[in-house]
XYZ file of C-alpha atoms in Angstrom:
780
model
C 93.167 95.475 89.986
C 90.185 97.201 88.484
C 90.368 98.707 85.035
C 90.605 102.472 84.790
C 87.887 104.321 82.947
C 88.536 106.362 79.798
C 89.815 109.809 80.610
C 90.435 108.856 84.243
C 93.651 110.855 84.720
C 95.437 111.702 87.958
C 93.739 114.890 89.226
C 95.573 117.928 90.449
C 95.882 117.960 94.217
C 96.549 120.596 96.784
C 99.358 120.355 99.262
C 98.169 118.241 102.190
C 98.343 119.975 105.537
C 101.588 119.125 107.296
C 102.739 116.870 104.442
C 104.842 116.939 101.326
C 103.764 118.504 98.080
C 101.790 116.410 95.637
C 103.526 113.891 93.416
C 105.109 114.879 90.144
C 102.132 113.775 88.100
C 99.308 114.449 90.554
C 98.510 112.841 93.873
C 97.472 109.216 94.006
C 93.784 108.619 94.476
C 92.828 107.966 98.112
C 92.250 104.303 98.840
C 90.215 102.663 101.575
C 91.997 101.112 104.507
C 91.765 97.663 102.959
C 93.708 98.902 99.962
C 96.677 99.767 102.138
C 97.060 96.120 103.076
C 96.967 95.150 99.433
C 99.614 97.723 98.642
C 101.724 96.467 101.519
C 101.513 92.921 100.288
C 102.755 94.062 96.892
C 101.646 90.796 95.357
C 102.057 90.633 91.602
C 98.677 90.880 89.956
C 98.053 88.761 86.846
C 98.751 90.520 83.564
C 95.696 92.029 81.899
C 94.349 90.547 78.676
C 94.995 92.471 75.516
C 92.133 94.805 74.763
C 90.207 94.069 71.589
C 89.896 97.416 69.884
C 86.729 98.376 68.023
C 86.886 97.632 64.345
C 89.443 94.832 64.638
C 88.772 91.147 65.069
C 90.359 89.179 67.884
C 92.724 87.601 65.347
C 93.778 91.000 64.010
C 94.482 92.244 67.538
C 96.525 89.100 68.242
C 98.530 89.596 65.051
C 99.138 93.247 65.856
C 100.223 92.309 69.369
C 102.604 89.672 68.003
C 104.222 92.223 65.708
C 104.531 94.597 68.667
C 106.205 91.848 70.688
C 108.716 91.255 67.904
C 109.508 94.960 67.780
C 110.450 94.695 71.444
C 112.429 91.500 70.937
C 113.038 90.395 67.314
C 114.831 87.262 68.500
C 111.999 86.226 70.800
C 111.593 82.470 70.972
C 109.827 80.306 73.505
C 112.363 78.421 75.652
C 112.524 74.645 75.591
C 115.041 73.947 78.337
C 112.357 72.945 80.851
C 110.885 70.379 78.440
C 114.295 68.920 77.632
C 115.045 68.608 81.332
C 111.676 66.949 81.960
C 112.323 64.317 79.262
C 115.798 63.658 80.638
C 114.410 63.293 84.160
C 111.626 61.012 82.942
C 114.129 58.550 81.488
C 116.532 58.729 84.431
C 116.801 55.446 86.348
C 114.950 55.501 89.677
C 117.153 56.103 92.691
C 115.216 53.528 94.710
C 112.069 51.442 94.401
C 110.070 53.752 96.634
C 106.316 53.242 96.731
C 104.311 56.085 95.279
C 102.215 58.084 97.717
C 100.321 61.318 97.554
C 102.949 63.515 99.213
C 105.409 65.765 97.370
C 108.390 64.223 99.142
C 107.356 60.759 98.029
C 106.721 62.076 94.552
C 110.224 63.450 94.469
C 111.767 60.097 95.322
C 109.552 57.846 93.250
C 110.573 56.354 89.941
C 111.249 58.797 87.176
C 111.038 61.859 89.414
C 113.315 64.793 88.658
C 116.205 64.848 91.129
C 115.194 67.141 93.948
C 111.705 68.434 93.256
C 111.872 70.387 96.465
C 114.055 73.498 96.325
C 117.204 73.413 98.393
C 117.969 76.792 100.027
C 121.458 76.713 98.506
C 119.899 76.806 95.040
C 118.456 80.258 95.760
C 121.854 81.754 96.543
C 122.875 84.283 93.932
C 119.418 84.434 92.319
C 117.444 87.636 92.146
C 113.779 87.685 93.140
C 112.451 86.988 89.653
C 114.789 84.052 89.037
C 114.072 82.586 92.464
C 110.315 82.776 91.913
C 110.720 81.208 88.464
C 112.647 78.316 90.031
C 110.011 77.807 92.710
C 107.210 77.843 90.150
C 109.030 75.373 87.907
C 109.532 72.967 90.809
C 105.912 73.383 91.877
C 104.748 72.532 88.339
C 107.026 69.501 88.271
C 105.699 68.313 91.641
C 102.077 68.777 90.536
C 102.688 66.877 87.302
C 104.411 64.086 89.193
C 101.468 63.740 91.550
C 99.083 63.650 88.591
C 100.993 60.886 86.856
C 101.297 58.968 90.117
C 97.507 58.947 90.192
C 97.372 57.619 86.635
C 99.865 54.898 87.544
C 97.679 53.845 90.482
C 94.575 53.622 88.253
C 96.434 51.655 85.594
C 97.880 49.268 88.189
C 94.405 48.664 89.598
C 93.178 47.911 86.055
C 95.950 45.307 85.680
C 95.102 43.576 88.975
C 93.321 40.206 88.894
C 89.568 40.522 88.550
C 89.635 44.117 87.273
C 86.850 45.086 84.800
C 87.912 44.638 81.147
C 87.309 48.310 80.319
C 89.267 49.659 83.304
C 92.594 49.916 81.480
C 91.182 51.979 78.620
C 89.238 54.148 81.050
C 92.488 54.969 82.866
C 94.656 55.698 79.826
C 92.664 56.150 76.603
C 91.638 59.774 77.083
C 95.238 60.815 77.789
C 96.485 58.994 74.709
C 93.835 60.334 72.331
C 94.379 63.858 73.629
C 97.904 63.666 72.202
C 96.530 62.733 68.791
C 93.935 65.505 68.683
C 96.368 68.193 69.818
C 98.989 67.017 67.314
C 96.375 67.137 64.563
C 95.612 70.753 65.433
C 99.188 71.705 64.516
C 98.932 70.303 60.977
C 98.573 73.024 58.368
C 96.672 71.007 55.742
C 92.965 71.360 56.705
C 91.919 68.082 55.088
C 94.617 66.087 56.849
C 93.895 67.933 60.086
C 90.230 66.964 59.936
C 91.135 63.350 59.130
C 93.474 63.056 62.087
C 90.998 64.745 64.423
C 88.335 62.198 63.448
C 90.784 59.342 63.971
C 91.388 60.355 67.565
C 87.844 61.334 68.483
C 86.835 60.232 71.952
C 83.708 60.551 74.072
C 82.825 59.231 77.500
C 79.252 58.599 76.345
C 77.947 56.282 73.655
C 78.203 56.683 69.904
C 81.318 57.462 67.858
C 84.432 57.696 69.996
C 82.840 55.988 73.003
C 84.708 53.489 75.176
C 83.105 50.467 73.512
C 83.589 51.792 69.993
C 87.202 52.673 70.808
C 87.825 49.231 72.295
C 86.466 47.558 69.160
C 88.577 49.750 66.887
C 91.751 49.124 68.847
C 91.160 45.356 68.974
C 90.526 45.245 65.224
C 93.707 47.218 64.567
C 95.740 44.979 66.857
C 94.466 41.817 65.170
C 95.152 43.294 61.742
C 98.707 44.033 62.857
C 99.039 40.479 64.175
C 97.929 39.064 60.798
C 100.425 41.323 58.993
C 103.175 40.239 61.371
C 102.352 36.588 60.662
C 102.790 37.256 56.938
C 106.209 38.820 57.536
C 105.250 42.308 56.299
C 104.941 44.239 59.547
C 107.150 46.586 61.497
C 108.720 45.777 64.839
C 105.945 47.674 66.606
C 103.340 45.531 64.849
C 105.262 42.424 65.827
C 105.101 43.567 69.437
C 101.365 44.086 69.087
C 101.059 40.561 67.637
C 102.825 39.109 70.671
C 100.495 41.046 72.919
C 97.457 39.745 70.993
C 98.664 36.196 71.559
C 99.066 36.903 75.254
C 95.606 38.439 75.393
C 94.073 35.409 73.670
C 95.733 33.256 76.303
C 94.178 35.531 78.955
C 97.591 36.519 80.266
C 97.039 40.261 79.721
C 93.884 42.381 79.465
C 92.227 42.287 76.021
C 92.543 46.068 75.706
C 96.310 46.055 76.165
C 97.380 45.101 72.593
C 95.268 47.857 71.055
C 96.549 50.371 73.607
C 100.153 49.475 72.768
C 99.412 49.900 69.072
C 97.804 53.304 69.773
C 100.915 54.449 71.626
C 103.061 53.366 68.682
C 100.816 55.284 66.275
C 101.022 58.443 68.362
C 104.789 58.245 68.708
C 105.208 57.888 64.940
C 102.802 60.787 64.369
C 104.769 63.142 66.617
C 108.014 62.293 64.846
C 106.406 62.571 61.404
C 104.980 66.057 61.944
C 107.604 67.380 64.332
C 110.883 69.123 63.660
C 113.318 67.019 61.601
C 116.172 68.152 63.823
C 114.481 66.401 66.767
C 113.620 63.165 64.925
C 116.730 61.151 65.832
C 116.578 61.998 69.520
C 112.788 61.483 69.647
C 113.061 58.021 68.062
C 115.871 57.014 70.419
C 113.879 58.169 73.431
C 110.791 56.278 72.291
C 112.887 53.144 71.740
C 114.206 53.335 75.291
C 110.658 53.466 76.669
C 109.557 50.726 74.249
C 112.276 48.366 75.517
C 111.324 48.981 79.144
C 107.662 48.429 78.316
C 108.445 45.159 76.519
C 110.393 43.832 79.497
C 107.608 44.803 81.902
C 104.998 43.175 79.674
C 106.972 39.931 79.517
C 107.329 39.853 83.304
C 103.616 40.563 83.762
C 102.618 37.829 81.295
C 104.975 35.331 82.933
C 103.467 36.110 86.324
C 99.956 35.641 84.905
C 100.955 32.293 83.339
C 102.435 31.082 86.619
C 99.313 32.110 88.495
C 97.110 30.291 85.968
C 99.140 27.071 86.292
C 99.163 27.116 90.085
C 96.353 25.482 92.097
C 93.590 27.829 93.247
C 94.582 29.595 96.485
C 92.368 29.716 99.566
C 89.647 32.357 99.778
C 91.719 34.694 101.977
C 94.670 34.523 99.593
C 92.356 35.222 96.651
C 91.223 38.423 98.354
C 94.847 39.430 99.022
C 95.767 38.769 95.397
C 93.198 41.290 94.186
C 95.767 44.026 94.937
C 98.180 44.859 92.074
C 101.319 42.761 92.085
C 104.807 44.305 91.697
C 104.804 43.195 88.048
C 101.439 44.925 87.488
C 102.707 48.126 89.096
C 105.861 47.996 86.978
C 103.841 47.540 83.775
C 101.497 50.359 84.783
C 104.435 52.637 85.450
C 105.937 51.831 82.046
C 102.621 52.480 80.300
C 102.337 55.851 82.031
C 105.954 56.677 81.259
C 105.120 56.136 77.593
C 102.057 58.360 77.907
C 104.013 61.048 79.724
C 106.749 60.960 77.103
C 104.182 61.421 74.351
C 102.713 64.433 76.154
C 106.156 65.982 76.582
C 106.995 65.407 72.924
C 103.623 66.914 72.004
C 104.490 70.004 74.007
C 107.783 70.163 72.156
C 105.934 70.006 68.848
C 103.616 72.833 69.926
C 106.534 74.923 71.124
C 108.433 74.332 67.877
C 105.327 75.257 65.890
C 104.936 78.501 67.831
C 108.608 79.334 67.340
C 108.278 78.566 63.641
C 105.430 81.057 63.378
C 107.485 83.647 65.234
C 110.411 82.969 62.911
C 108.257 83.381 59.807
C 106.767 86.599 61.106
C 110.161 87.987 62.135
C 111.537 87.190 58.675
C 108.722 89.209 57.096
C 109.334 92.151 59.449
C 113.020 92.704 58.819
C 114.284 96.229 59.180
C 111.587 98.876 59.530
C 108.710 96.826 58.120
C 107.315 96.076 61.559
C 107.316 99.731 62.567
C 105.505 100.680 59.366
C 102.976 97.857 59.865
C 102.045 98.898 63.412
C 101.983 102.563 62.448
C 99.641 101.945 59.508
C 97.309 99.758 61.551
C 97.216 102.331 64.345
C 96.377 105.084 61.869
C 93.479 103.067 60.458
C 92.301 101.856 63.852
C 92.021 105.314 65.410
C 91.081 107.111 62.194
C 93.995 109.495 62.380
C 93.848 112.359 59.879
C 95.789 111.493 56.734
C 99.207 112.963 56.261
C 99.409 115.951 53.979
C 100.866 115.047 50.569
C 104.557 115.807 50.132
C 105.447 119.098 48.552
C 106.603 118.571 44.991
C 109.509 120.570 43.661
C 109.997 121.857 40.137
C 113.721 121.374 40.474
C 114.646 117.743 39.892
C 117.748 118.121 42.065
C 115.736 119.331 45.061
C 114.528 116.482 47.302
C 110.828 116.189 47.889
C 109.738 117.358 51.312
C 108.440 114.784 53.776
C 104.661 114.534 54.271
C 103.391 117.083 56.729
C 101.673 115.889 59.901
C 98.073 116.991 60.408
C 97.208 119.707 62.889
C 97.817 118.692 66.542
C 94.218 119.485 67.471
C 92.965 116.850 65.036
C 95.376 114.263 66.431
C 94.278 115.143 69.975
C 90.666 114.581 68.974
C 91.549 111.164 67.480
C 93.673 110.100 70.491
C 92.150 111.898 73.502
C 93.720 109.671 76.171
C 97.205 110.077 74.680
C 96.696 113.852 74.547
C 95.589 114.049 78.181
C 98.497 111.793 79.208
C 101.087 114.046 77.560
C 99.430 117.144 79.013
C 99.763 115.660 82.516
C 103.438 114.878 81.841
C 104.058 118.461 80.701
C 102.380 119.808 83.855
C 104.581 117.585 86.030
C 107.881 118.637 84.402
C 108.479 121.671 86.700
C 108.018 119.483 89.796
C 110.587 117.009 88.483
C 113.106 119.771 87.849
C 112.508 121.195 91.312
C 112.921 117.800 93.003
C 116.259 117.089 91.309
C 117.492 120.594 92.054
C 116.591 120.388 95.758
C 117.664 116.769 96.253
C 120.818 116.562 94.128
C 121.622 120.152 93.335
C 121.300 119.045 89.726
C 119.754 120.737 86.722
C 118.249 118.053 84.500
C 118.601 120.247 81.418
C 122.291 120.904 82.113
C 122.889 117.194 82.758
C 121.279 116.281 79.425
C 123.409 118.891 77.671
C 126.583 117.584 79.320
C 125.716 114.008 78.444
C 125.038 115.009 74.848
C 128.345 116.857 74.534
C 130.158 113.789 75.833
C 128.955 111.751 72.859
C 126.539 109.711 74.938
C 125.745 106.776 72.628
C 122.391 105.602 71.470
C 121.534 102.184 72.871
C 122.849 99.470 70.597
C 120.181 96.917 71.430
C 116.693 97.182 72.895
C 116.815 96.833 76.698
C 114.216 94.052 76.567
C 115.883 92.043 73.783
C 116.972 88.491 74.464
C 119.769 86.644 72.667
C 118.800 84.525 69.704
C 117.695 81.077 70.846
C 120.250 78.728 69.378
C 119.216 75.209 68.579
C 115.481 75.880 68.341
C 114.104 74.340 65.150
C 112.386 76.637 62.658
C 111.414 73.910 60.173
C 108.542 71.509 60.891
C 106.987 68.831 58.744
C 103.494 69.773 59.845
C 103.298 72.205 56.951
C 104.248 75.382 58.773
C 107.358 75.748 56.648
C 107.931 74.692 53.059
C 111.696 75.212 53.102
C 114.275 72.515 53.426
C 115.296 71.075 56.779
C 118.701 72.731 56.926
C 119.528 73.681 60.480
C 122.177 76.083 59.244
C 119.661 77.859 57.068
C 117.346 78.189 60.030
C 120.134 79.763 62.045
C 120.877 82.233 59.252
C 117.217 83.184 59.054
C 117.140 83.825 62.788
C 120.173 86.078 62.496
C 118.562 88.161 59.757
C 115.173 88.289 61.452
C 116.732 89.357 64.725
C 117.996 92.648 63.264
C 116.565 95.478 65.327
C 114.686 98.246 63.557
C 116.678 101.461 64.095
C 113.498 103.376 64.930
C 112.920 101.406 68.137
C 116.366 101.995 69.635
C 115.852 104.457 72.522
C 117.669 107.718 71.845
C 119.863 108.936 74.706
C 120.125 111.490 76.176
C 116.855 113.330 75.602
C 115.665 116.662 77.070
C 112.712 116.602 79.400
C 111.039 119.367 77.377
C 110.784 117.252 74.230
C 108.419 114.692 72.788
C 110.620 111.786 73.890
C 111.122 113.368 77.317
C 107.389 113.761 77.902
C 106.731 110.186 76.748
C 109.255 108.844 79.238
C 107.986 111.064 82.037
C 104.485 109.847 81.176
C 105.594 106.208 81.368
C 107.026 106.804 84.837
C 103.758 108.440 85.842
C 101.798 105.399 84.685
C 103.839 102.824 86.590
C 104.107 104.975 89.728
C 100.486 106.138 89.839
C 97.617 104.720 91.827
C 95.539 103.921 88.726
C 96.255 100.433 87.304
C 98.297 100.642 84.104
C 95.860 98.442 82.228
C 92.512 98.465 80.524
C 90.786 101.045 78.385
C 92.186 103.940 80.429
C 95.645 103.552 78.921
C 96.722 105.993 76.216
C 95.816 104.716 72.766
C 99.475 104.481 71.797
C 100.235 102.129 74.710
C 97.330 99.685 74.451
C 99.547 96.970 72.960
C 102.037 97.423 75.808
C 99.461 96.858 78.564
C 101.060 93.638 79.818
C 104.536 95.164 79.899
C 103.296 98.280 81.684
C 101.315 96.187 84.158
C 104.434 94.154 84.957
C 106.482 97.344 85.344
C 103.857 98.799 87.666
C 103.972 95.659 89.809
C 107.775 95.953 89.908
C 107.546 99.607 90.968
C 105.108 98.784 93.766
C 107.439 96.049 94.966
C 110.317 98.537 95.024
C 108.216 100.877 97.168
C 107.493 98.077 99.643
C 111.143 96.995 99.751
C 112.295 100.592 100.265
C 109.746 101.067 103.059
C 110.888 97.825 104.697
C 114.540 98.863 104.693
C 113.654 102.305 106.027
C 111.634 100.876 108.930
C 114.207 98.168 109.663
C 116.986 100.733 109.897
C 114.913 102.964 112.138
C 114.005 100.035 114.374
C 117.608 98.848 114.664
C 118.782 102.372 115.482
C 116.062 102.764 118.109
C 116.943 99.496 119.821
C 120.617 100.414 119.824
C 119.952 103.819 121.372
C 117.636 102.333 124.014
C 120.203 99.693 124.960
C 122.967 102.281 125.254
C 120.774 104.500 127.447
C 119.941 101.577 129.747
C 123.620 100.670 130.047
C 124.561 104.252 130.889
C 121.844 104.430 133.560
C 123.029 101.204 135.122
C 126.615 102.462 135.206
C 125.685 105.785 136.834
C 123.793 104.041 139.652
C 126.575 101.596 140.436
C 128.050 101.923 143.955
C 131.638 101.720 142.760
C 133.338 102.923 139.580
C 133.164 100.286 136.875
C 132.812 100.037 133.120
C 129.210 100.083 131.846
C 127.921 96.703 130.730
C 128.055 96.168 126.975
C 124.754 96.895 125.240
C 123.272 94.055 123.188
C 124.808 94.405 119.764
C 122.501 93.453 116.901
C 124.103 91.391 114.138
C 124.711 93.381 110.999
C 121.983 93.257 108.391
C 122.833 91.383 105.184
C 121.098 93.867 102.908
C 121.404 91.827 99.704
C 120.053 88.676 101.291
C 117.197 90.637 102.873
C 116.372 92.281 99.555
C 116.345 88.910 97.806
C 113.992 87.433 100.408
C 111.667 90.431 100.136
C 111.542 90.237 96.340
C 110.696 86.533 96.489
C 107.946 87.208 99.033
C 106.466 90.063 97.014
C 106.378 87.997 93.835
C 104.115 85.448 95.541
C 100.429 86.169 94.752
C 99.386 84.506 98.016
C 101.409 86.915 100.165
C 99.660 88.574 103.100
C 100.772 91.349 105.412
C 101.694 88.876 108.153
C 104.391 87.260 106.010
C 105.856 90.666 105.263
C 105.870 91.717 108.919
C 107.655 88.473 109.851
C 110.434 89.254 107.379
C 110.544 92.870 108.554
C 110.948 91.678 112.155
C 113.878 89.542 111.055
C 115.466 92.528 109.296
C 114.918 94.699 112.361
C 116.692 92.116 114.543
C 113.890 91.811 117.083
C 114.890 88.258 117.950
C 118.410 89.442 118.900
C 117.407 92.642 120.696
C 117.076 91.036 124.124
C 113.311 91.539 124.241
C 110.883 89.433 126.188
C 108.264 87.540 124.238
C 105.624 90.096 125.153
C 107.867 92.978 124.131
C 108.680 91.251 120.852
C 104.980 90.804 120.069
C 104.360 94.487 120.786
C 107.346 95.464 118.627
C 106.042 93.384 115.733
C 102.619 94.980 116.066
C 104.259 98.410 116.034
C 106.195 97.489 112.897
C 102.993 96.360 111.214
C 101.251 99.628 112.081
C 104.216 101.652 110.850
C 104.436 99.673 107.620
C 100.757 100.150 106.817
C 101.105 103.867 107.565
C 104.136 104.247 105.323
C 102.433 102.348 102.504
C 99.222 104.362 102.662
C 99.052 105.857 99.135
C 97.459 109.031 100.504
C 100.166 109.578 103.142
C 103.257 111.780 102.877
C 105.696 108.914 103.519
C 104.398 106.950 100.553
C 104.595 110.017 98.325
C 108.154 110.620 99.453
C 109.169 107.069 98.519
C 107.255 107.120 95.235
C 108.671 110.530 94.258
C 112.222 109.423 94.955
C 111.894 106.205 92.989
C 110.155 108.054 90.132
C 112.906 110.667 89.950
C 115.591 107.972 89.910
C 113.771 106.100 87.126
C 113.299 109.196 85.028
C 116.926 110.289 85.373
C 117.988 106.912 84.024
C 115.489 107.107 81.158
C 116.568 110.631 80.160
C 120.333 110.276 80.574
C 120.936 106.568 80.070
C 123.704 104.765 81.910
C 127.288 105.569 80.928
C 129.493 103.279 82.973
C 132.554 105.181 81.830
C 131.428 108.453 83.359
C 132.965 109.726 86.523
C 130.968 111.121 89.422
C 130.153 114.790 89.150
C 131.719 117.094 91.652
C 130.900 120.682 92.364
C 131.650 122.770 89.316
C 132.256 119.726 87.133
C 130.591 120.070 83.752
C 131.444 116.565 82.579
C 128.911 113.843 81.806
C 126.819 112.781 84.804
C 127.384 109.447 86.487
C 123.813 108.155 86.372
C 124.228 105.192 88.779
C 125.762 107.567 91.327
C 122.864 110.000 90.944
C 120.326 107.199 91.327
C 122.149 105.893 94.386
C 122.169 109.363 95.964
C 118.409 109.722 95.519
C 117.755 106.277 96.940
C 120.200 106.891 99.781
C 117.972 109.709 101.020
C 115.220 107.103 101.284
C 117.442 104.577 103.058
C 117.248 102.295 100.019
C 120.538 102.674 98.133
C 120.600 98.858 97.984
C 117.909 99.163 95.290
C 120.099 101.047 92.795
C 120.554 98.047 90.510
C 116.850 97.184 90.706
C 115.795 100.710 89.787
C 118.231 100.737 86.875
C 116.831 97.404 85.673
C 113.263 98.712 85.818
C 114.405 101.838 83.985
C 115.860 99.645 81.245
C 112.508 97.854 80.899
C 110.684 101.157 80.579
C 113.280 102.361 78.075
C 112.439 99.351 75.933
C 108.752 100.290 76.002
C 109.622 103.919 75.268
C 111.873 102.994 72.360
C 109.216 100.978 70.542
C 106.415 103.446 71.279
C 108.515 106.397 70.151
C 109.695 104.564 67.057
C 106.123 103.874 65.990
C 104.291 107.018 67.103
C 106.870 109.807 67.400
C 106.470 111.506 64.002
C 102.701 111.298 63.661
C 101.416 111.483 67.252
C 103.948 112.347 69.937
C 105.802 115.226 68.334
C 102.699 117.266 67.343
C 100.950 116.630 70.667
C 104.066 117.257 72.783
C 104.749 120.514 70.980
C 101.214 121.682 71.656
C 101.335 120.523 75.310
C 104.623 122.335 75.951
C 103.296 125.506 74.324
C 100.192 125.405 76.508
C 102.285 124.756 79.621
C 104.622 127.648 78.814
C 101.639 129.941 78.262
C 100.121 128.855 81.580
C 103.392 129.518 83.415
C 103.753 132.944 81.767
C 100.192 133.814 82.705
C 100.735 132.740 86.328
C 103.934 134.790 86.543
C 102.144 137.837 85.109
C 99.369 137.471 87.680
C 101.914 137.204 90.497
C 103.677 140.319 89.223
C 100.413 142.242 89.130
C 99.575 141.128 92.679
C 103.029 142.176 93.867
C 102.628 145.618 92.329
C 99.174 145.990 93.843
């Protein structure tokens, strides 16, 4: 998606001839024919990078964005379940001694592979589109990593084969090992120690410091020093193992680089435990010991094989050539070496994840209560040079409270935030269209529904819609210097509980009138995610710049809902058409029969499993590589073309007709697309204005009780043939409510309320002027 330009707002549009009226917030910009295919694919575009605002460094923008993220989810922590599962799978015993090849199926069955890298269809049952795509991506990452490490195993095994160059083993493994050391050093807080560790693990493919030869010399010296210490009885078990390897290397039973490599692996393992989370130390040491034992056994078997080969008489020339290939013992040792390397990389990723979560925990602890809201508000005021607040009015009476600071004039705020001002103006202009749509579609007055919901004691949301539960078991104390507190896990849990308290300002208020600051903000958010302009880049309102990624994701979700709704609409029309045609053919055959008889039964299409079809569509649309052909194939399945009794030629023509109809429906400039987008937008906005009270009963004629929001949303979607999307629309509305809650909490008093008041006044004046002109024309 291309970035929108500043001030690039949806223009007003006239009613298209023979079509529906323009959208609530202005018609979508016309797109070329190629754009219709992109819209039909509905592929999720990558999230936009955060915009670096003028006057702030990249670090300041990152800090501000992190605070904004914690306002959305104070308990946000990076998950570690995938890493834990990868370590468990790495240490799992192999199901069979299957040779490693370059195919995913072989990778899945080779030693140490996670059970079932390929996704079984039964695993997708019960998962929504997002969860199914996450599972597929996780398995794809696991398969790619397995193939990578299989390649490293093959290189290491070749380096352990007879006649291999002496430097081959280090060339295959050294860079991966030293990468662990450098990345671990980067997480150390002490700059002097960080520089020292970085120098220790310096590596270069060329000559000079850190080169292969220099590294080989350093590792050999370290291994021999460890062997001397082991001989004097003052070395650790790891040094004793290195001493045994040095003896084997001197006897030419193992490559000369192997003892130093083993010592390097031991050093890295100790480093990760030393600077990692204390709560992980016991498990990390036990895991390393398991790999160490397997590596020791493999080394002994490899050395014994080398000793037997050295004692045997020289084989014939042909056998010598055959023996150049790695033996089973060499492959086993190579696999153990790479298992150790892979374990170190996984434990390094755990250290990085724990360090990131520790930073989030520290920041969340500093932003308890309303501190985060005040921080973002102050930075925004300085960033956009908002006019200062008027000083509070002092009172001579000590018992009279001091008045709150007065906001500056709206015109000055509009000049400081021009994109926000234009955005709210567009939302105010679209409010009458929204009211008219709900009145004509549902017979519902939005203002009356808000009043009824308010009288029913409609509660404010207790938690932000985007909040996630506190991540239990994630360490917040690391020995890398990120925390200076003690290693009490209980204390860390208490800190997480305090830090996870939600600032009351960011809780979305419900219900809210459309003709209010909050109502215009929420209508504006719906306009952004439903519009044709990408919700990203410098064209966003100033108050929403930090929410660009969230808005971009919501816009992708909205576009996917449009495609799913269009698919269900076309599938239902196609199934109805085939049923009517079959019935007509049967009736014609019966009327031409020479004797009275019952008409032959028309081909009955199997019923459509709407939930399964929706799940398949959501998975397809979340794939960035999706093309229109994949979507048409799924649409043909939903339409039941394979069971409609069509010939192959007729089925091909029917699929082509479905493709043409789909592209026409998804043309952003067409009336069908506007109808779908308007319906989905109205359903979203109803949810964002009224909330979702599960205890409410459906409204009947003359009932003044609180509105049943899910029923209203379902009725709107039912007119589009997409009532199956009610839960999905409500979920997207909850996401947008989370964005609205934080944005309103930060900007409502100083930006939104003054600008919304001015926008509504201007809109009311424009309406009054138009009515006066119509009255004058009627009198004339």
